[in-house]
Amino acid sequence: MLVHAFNPLAFGKAFRSILSGVAISQLLPYKTGEYLGRLLYVKDENKLNAGLLSVVGSFSQLLITVLFGLIGFLIIQPIAYSNYFVVSLILLLAVGLLFYWFLPQTSLKLNNPFIAKLQTALGLTNRPLLLKILGLSMVRYLSFLIPYSLLAWHFDLGLQASVVDCFFAVSCIFFMQTVAPNFIFTDVALRLVIPVIVFSGINSSGTTMDYVPGMMVYIFNVAFPMLTGAFLIMFAKFRQS
């Protein structure tokens, strides 16, 4: 949706670009490689605009993750934290939402070629489009959150905790996994350790089952797409050779 104005993509090609992004994202911290994978299917002259707008899409996903993570921390308090932490998160979220809201009106009056390109990319956005992207980001987030929460409730990780408690516990897990530096060598470790920390804060039994739902979600939502994306990249390179 973000790049459609200057580089229309068929759904199949857009789908392949996302899978390629997932494959490359695991190689660099904070999944920065995801942008490189997405740009494989964009025309060369449009790569810069597409890359900048891809950051906008990822920023909308980050806002949703921080929002639900903040609510989760306030409701279930899985780990000890200071009031400064909560205040900092609220300020960060407020600044992020304001920045997102006024993004289409941003005017950068600097004589710099990159700034000029950035201004051109931002000019391709508008508030209705950004609201759609934010809504889709929430749908994407829930597609991860709901299965994980139901699995955590099914395995009784919180010792009779309700589905709602599991829902907010998982939102805390996603937030902590997002802010932690992760790439292919640490991603799996974080998905093993963080759920144990969070569920132990809501009366978990402390069994090794704490990480099972997260790994199941990881296998289906990350590992399979990552392998598929890697295959698509190799197939694309093979066709070009």
Short mmCIF file of C-alpha atoms in Angstrom, two decimals:
data_model
loop_
_atom_site.label_atom_id
_atom_site.label_comp_id
_atom_site.label_asym_id
_atom_site.label_seq_id
_atom_site.Cartn_x
_atom_site.Cartn_y
_atom_site.Cartn_z
CA MET A 1 0.00 0.00 0.00
CA LEU A 2 2.81 2.42 0.81
CA VAL A 3 4.76 1.92 -2.41
CA HIS A 4 1.75 1.42 -4.70
CA ALA A 5 1.64 5.07 -5.81
CA PHE A 6 5.04 4.89 -7.54
CA ASN A 7 5.80 1.17 -7.83
CA PRO A 8 2.64 -0.99 -8.08
CA LEU A 9 3.22 -4.61 -7.09
CA ALA A 10 1.01 -7.59 -7.78
CA PHE A 11 -0.03 -9.40 -4.62
CA GLY A 12 2.15 -12.42 -5.43
CA LYS A 13 5.25 -10.27 -5.89
CA ALA A 14 4.49 -8.29 -2.73
CA PHE A 15 4.06 -11.56 -0.84
CA ARG A 16 7.42 -12.83 -2.11
CA SER A 17 9.10 -9.56 -1.14
CA ILE A 18 7.89 -9.90 2.45
CA LEU A 19 9.11 -13.50 2.66
CA SER A 20 12.49 -12.41 1.33
CA GLY A 21 12.57 -9.65 3.92
CA VAL A 22 11.89 -12.15 6.72
CA ALA A 23 14.78 -14.31 5.47
CA ILE A 24 17.31 -11.46 5.41
CA SER A 25 15.99 -9.82 8.60
CA GLN A 26 17.45 -12.57 10.77
CA LEU A 27 21.01 -11.73 9.70
CA LEU A 28 21.19 -8.21 11.16
CA PRO A 29 20.27 -6.75 14.60
CA TYR A 30 16.76 -5.34 15.08
CA LYS A 31 15.74 -6.99 11.79
CA THR A 32 17.21 -4.12 9.78
CA GLY A 33 17.93 -6.56 6.97
CA GLU A 34 14.18 -6.86 6.39
CA TYR A 35 14.22 -3.70 4.28
CA LEU A 36 16.90 -5.14 1.98
CA GLY A 37 14.80 -8.22 1.30
CA ARG A 38 11.69 -6.22 0.52
CA LEU A 39 13.53 -4.06 -2.00
CA LEU A 40 14.53 -7.02 -4.17
CA TYR A 41 11.21 -6.76 -6.03
CA VAL A 42 11.19 -2.96 -6.40
CA LYS A 43 12.56 -1.17 -9.46
CA ASP A 44 16.03 0.30 -8.97
CA GLU A 45 14.89 3.89 -9.41
CA ASN A 46 12.24 3.40 -6.69
CA LYS A 47 14.35 1.57 -4.10
CA LEU A 48 15.15 4.64 -1.98
CA ASN A 49 11.53 5.79 -1.71
CA ALA A 50 10.39 2.22 -1.06
CA GLY A 51 13.04 1.78 1.65
CA LEU A 52 12.05 5.01 3.41
CA LEU A 53 8.35 4.14 3.31
CA SER A 54 9.14 0.63 4.52
CA VAL A 55 10.59 2.25 7.64
CA VAL A 56 7.27 4.09 8.07
CA GLY A 57 5.42 0.77 7.93
CA SER A 58 7.76 -0.79 10.48
CA PHE A 59 7.37 2.26 12.72
CA SER A 60 3.60 1.78 12.76
CA GLN A 61 4.16 -1.83 13.88
CA LEU A 62 6.51 -0.63 16.62
CA LEU A 63 3.86 1.79 17.92
CA ILE A 64 1.34 -1.06 18.26
CA THR A 65 3.90 -3.27 20.03
CA VAL A 66 4.79 -0.50 22.51
CA LEU A 67 1.11 0.33 23.12
CA PHE A 68 0.10 -3.25 23.98
CA GLY A 69 3.36 -3.86 25.84
CA LEU A 70 2.74 -0.82 28.05
CA ILE A 71 -0.81 -1.94 28.82
CA GLY A 72 0.46 -5.44 29.59
CA PHE A 73 3.11 -4.18 32.00
CA LEU A 74 0.58 -1.99 33.82
CA ILE A 75 -2.00 -4.78 34.18
CA ILE A 76 -0.02 -7.91 35.06
CA GLN A 77 3.33 -6.42 36.18
CA PRO A 78 5.38 -9.50 35.19
CA ILE A 79 8.69 -8.05 36.41
CA ALA A 80 9.67 -5.37 38.90
CA TYR A 81 10.03 -1.95 37.31
CA SER A 82 10.18 1.68 38.46
CA ASN A 83 7.66 4.41 37.80
CA TYR A 84 10.29 6.08 35.60
CA PHE A 85 10.05 3.13 33.24
CA VAL A 86 6.29 3.56 32.84
CA VAL A 87 6.54 7.34 32.44
CA SER A 88 9.29 6.92 29.84
CA LEU A 89 7.18 4.44 27.88
CA ILE A 90 4.14 6.72 27.97
CA LEU A 91 6.21 9.70 26.75
CA LEU A 92 7.86 7.58 24.07
CA LEU A 93 4.49 6.34 22.85
CA ALA A 94 2.97 9.85 22.89
CA VAL A 95 5.87 11.33 20.94
CA GLY A 96 5.78 8.42 18.49
CA LEU A 97 2.03 8.82 17.86
CA LEU A 98 2.36 12.58 17.39
CA PHE A 99 5.28 12.07 15.00
CA TYR A 100 3.26 9.48 13.07
CA TRP A 101 0.19 11.74 12.92
CA PHE A 102 2.09 14.77 11.62
CA LEU A 103 4.40 12.78 9.33
CA PRO A 104 2.59 13.72 6.08
CA GLN A 105 2.95 17.42 6.96
CA THR A 106 6.64 17.21 7.81
CA SER A 107 8.66 19.83 5.98
CA LEU A 108 12.44 19.50 6.04
CA LYS A 109 13.96 22.64 4.60
CA LEU A 110 17.55 21.50 4.33
CA ASN A 111 19.70 21.64 1.22
CA ASN A 112 20.67 17.99 1.15
CA PRO A 113 19.98 15.40 -1.59
CA PHE A 114 19.00 12.68 0.89
CA ILE A 115 16.68 15.05 2.79
CA ALA A 116 15.09 15.99 -0.51
CA LYS A 117 14.47 12.31 -1.28
CA LEU A 118 13.05 11.82 2.21
CA GLN A 119 10.72 14.78 1.71
CA THR A 120 9.56 13.28 -1.61
CA ALA A 121 8.85 9.93 0.05
CA LEU A 122 6.90 11.56 2.89
CA GLY A 123 4.91 13.50 0.31
CA LEU A 124 3.54 10.18 -0.92
CA THR A 125 1.78 9.57 2.40
CA ASN A 126 -1.38 11.02 3.88
CA ARG A 127 -3.27 10.56 7.12
CA PRO A 128 -6.00 8.22 5.79
CA LEU A 129 -3.27 5.97 4.35
CA LEU A 130 -1.27 6.03 7.60
CA LEU A 131 -4.39 5.16 9.59
CA LYS A 132 -4.99 2.17 7.30
CA ILE A 133 -1.37 1.10 7.80
CA LEU A 134 -1.76 1.45 11.57
CA GLY A 135 -4.93 -0.65 11.45
CA LEU A 136 -3.23 -3.34 9.39
CA SER A 137 -0.32 -3.26 11.85
CA MET A 138 -2.77 -4.04 14.65
CA VAL A 139 -4.27 -6.92 12.66
CA ARG A 140 -0.75 -8.25 12.05
CA TYR A 141 0.07 -7.92 15.76
CA LEU A 142 -3.09 -9.75 16.82
CA SER A 143 -2.35 -12.54 14.35
CA PHE A 144 0.76 -13.26 16.44
CA LEU A 145 -0.71 -12.40 19.83
CA ILE A 146 -3.97 -14.38 19.82
CA PRO A 147 -2.53 -17.82 18.86
CA TYR A 148 0.34 -17.37 21.34
CA SER A 149 -2.10 -16.38 24.12
CA LEU A 150 -4.41 -19.32 23.45
CA LEU A 151 -1.46 -21.73 23.47
CA ALA A 152 -0.17 -20.26 26.75
CA TRP A 153 -3.65 -20.63 28.27
CA HIS A 154 -3.96 -24.17 26.90
CA PHE A 155 -0.64 -25.22 28.47
CA ASP A 156 -1.67 -23.46 31.73
CA LEU A 157 1.57 -21.49 31.92
CA GLY A 158 0.12 -19.05 34.40
CA LEU A 159 -1.37 -21.65 36.77
CA GLN A 160 -5.08 -21.06 36.16
CA ALA A 161 -4.44 -17.63 34.66
CA SER A 162 -7.24 -16.41 32.42
CA VAL A 163 -6.96 -15.97 28.67
CA VAL A 164 -6.87 -12.20 29.27
CA ASP A 165 -3.88 -12.58 31.63
CA CYS A 166 -2.10 -14.68 29.02
CA PHE A 167 -2.99 -12.07 26.38
CA PHE A 168 -1.26 -9.28 28.31
CA ALA A 169 1.62 -11.53 29.35
CA VAL A 170 2.34 -12.25 25.70
CA SER A 171 2.13 -8.53 24.88
CA CYS A 172 4.91 -8.03 27.46
CA ILE A 173 6.94 -10.81 25.85
CA PHE A 174 6.62 -9.25 22.40
CA PHE A 175 7.65 -5.86 23.75
CA MET A 176 10.73 -7.24 25.49
CA GLN A 177 11.71 -9.25 22.41
CA THR A 178 11.35 -6.14 20.26
CA VAL A 179 13.57 -3.84 22.33
CA ALA A 180 16.26 -6.50 22.86
CA PRO A 181 18.98 -6.61 20.15
CA ASN A 182 18.21 -9.74 18.19
CA PHE A 183 19.44 -11.48 15.09
CA ILE A 184 19.72 -15.09 14.00
CA PHE A 185 22.15 -16.09 16.79
CA THR A 186 20.18 -14.52 19.64
CA ASP A 187 16.58 -14.62 18.42
CA VAL A 188 15.95 -18.19 19.49
CA ALA A 189 17.65 -17.61 22.86
CA LEU A 190 15.45 -14.59 23.55
CA ARG A 191 12.35 -16.59 22.67
CA LEU A 192 13.42 -19.21 25.23
CA VAL A 193 14.39 -16.91 28.10
CA ILE A 194 11.90 -14.01 27.98
CA PRO A 195 8.71 -16.15 28.22
CA VAL A 196 10.13 -17.90 31.30
CA ILE A 197 10.83 -14.50 32.92
CA VAL A 198 7.36 -13.12 32.14
CA PHE A 199 5.29 -16.19 33.02
CA SER A 200 7.22 -16.67 36.25
CA GLY A 201 5.87 -13.23 37.18
CA ILE A 202 2.26 -14.44 36.91
CA ASN A 203 2.61 -17.54 39.10
CA SER A 204 4.01 -19.85 36.46
CA SER A 205 4.78 -23.38 37.48
CA GLY A 206 8.33 -22.77 36.32
CA THR A 207 8.34 -25.82 34.07
CA THR A 208 10.16 -26.06 30.77
CA MET A 209 6.78 -25.68 29.03
CA ASP A 210 7.01 -21.89 29.41
CA TYR A 211 8.80 -21.47 26.11
CA VAL A 212 6.84 -24.10 24.10
CA PRO A 213 4.01 -21.81 22.82
CA GLY A 214 6.52 -19.14 21.79
CA MET A 215 8.62 -21.65 19.87
CA MET A 216 5.51 -23.04 18.15
CA VAL A 217 4.53 -19.53 17.03
CA TYR A 218 8.16 -18.86 16.02
CA ILE A 219 8.31 -21.99 13.85
CA PHE A 220 5.11 -21.21 11.95
CA ASN A 221 5.32 -17.40 11.82
CA VAL A 222 9.07 -16.87 11.44
CA ALA A 223 11.06 -20.03 10.71
CA PHE A 224 8.88 -21.35 7.86
CA PRO A 225 8.57 -17.92 6.16
CA MET A 226 12.31 -17.38 6.65
CA LEU A 227 13.18 -20.66 4.92
CA THR A 228 10.65 -19.99 2.17
CA GLY A 229 12.08 -16.49 1.66
CA ALA A 230 15.63 -17.86 1.49
CA PHE A 231 14.51 -20.32 -1.19
CA LEU A 232 12.84 -17.51 -3.17
CA ILE A 233 16.03 -15.41 -3.01
CA MET A 234 18.17 -18.29 -4.24
CA PHE A 235 15.64 -19.08 -6.98
CA ALA A 236 15.61 -15.41 -8.08
CA LYS A 237 19.42 -15.35 -8.23
CA PHE A 238 19.40 -18.61 -10.17
CA ARG A 239 17.00 -17.19 -12.75
CA GLN A 240 19.15 -14.07 -13.16
CA SER A 241 22.34 -16.10 -13.70
#
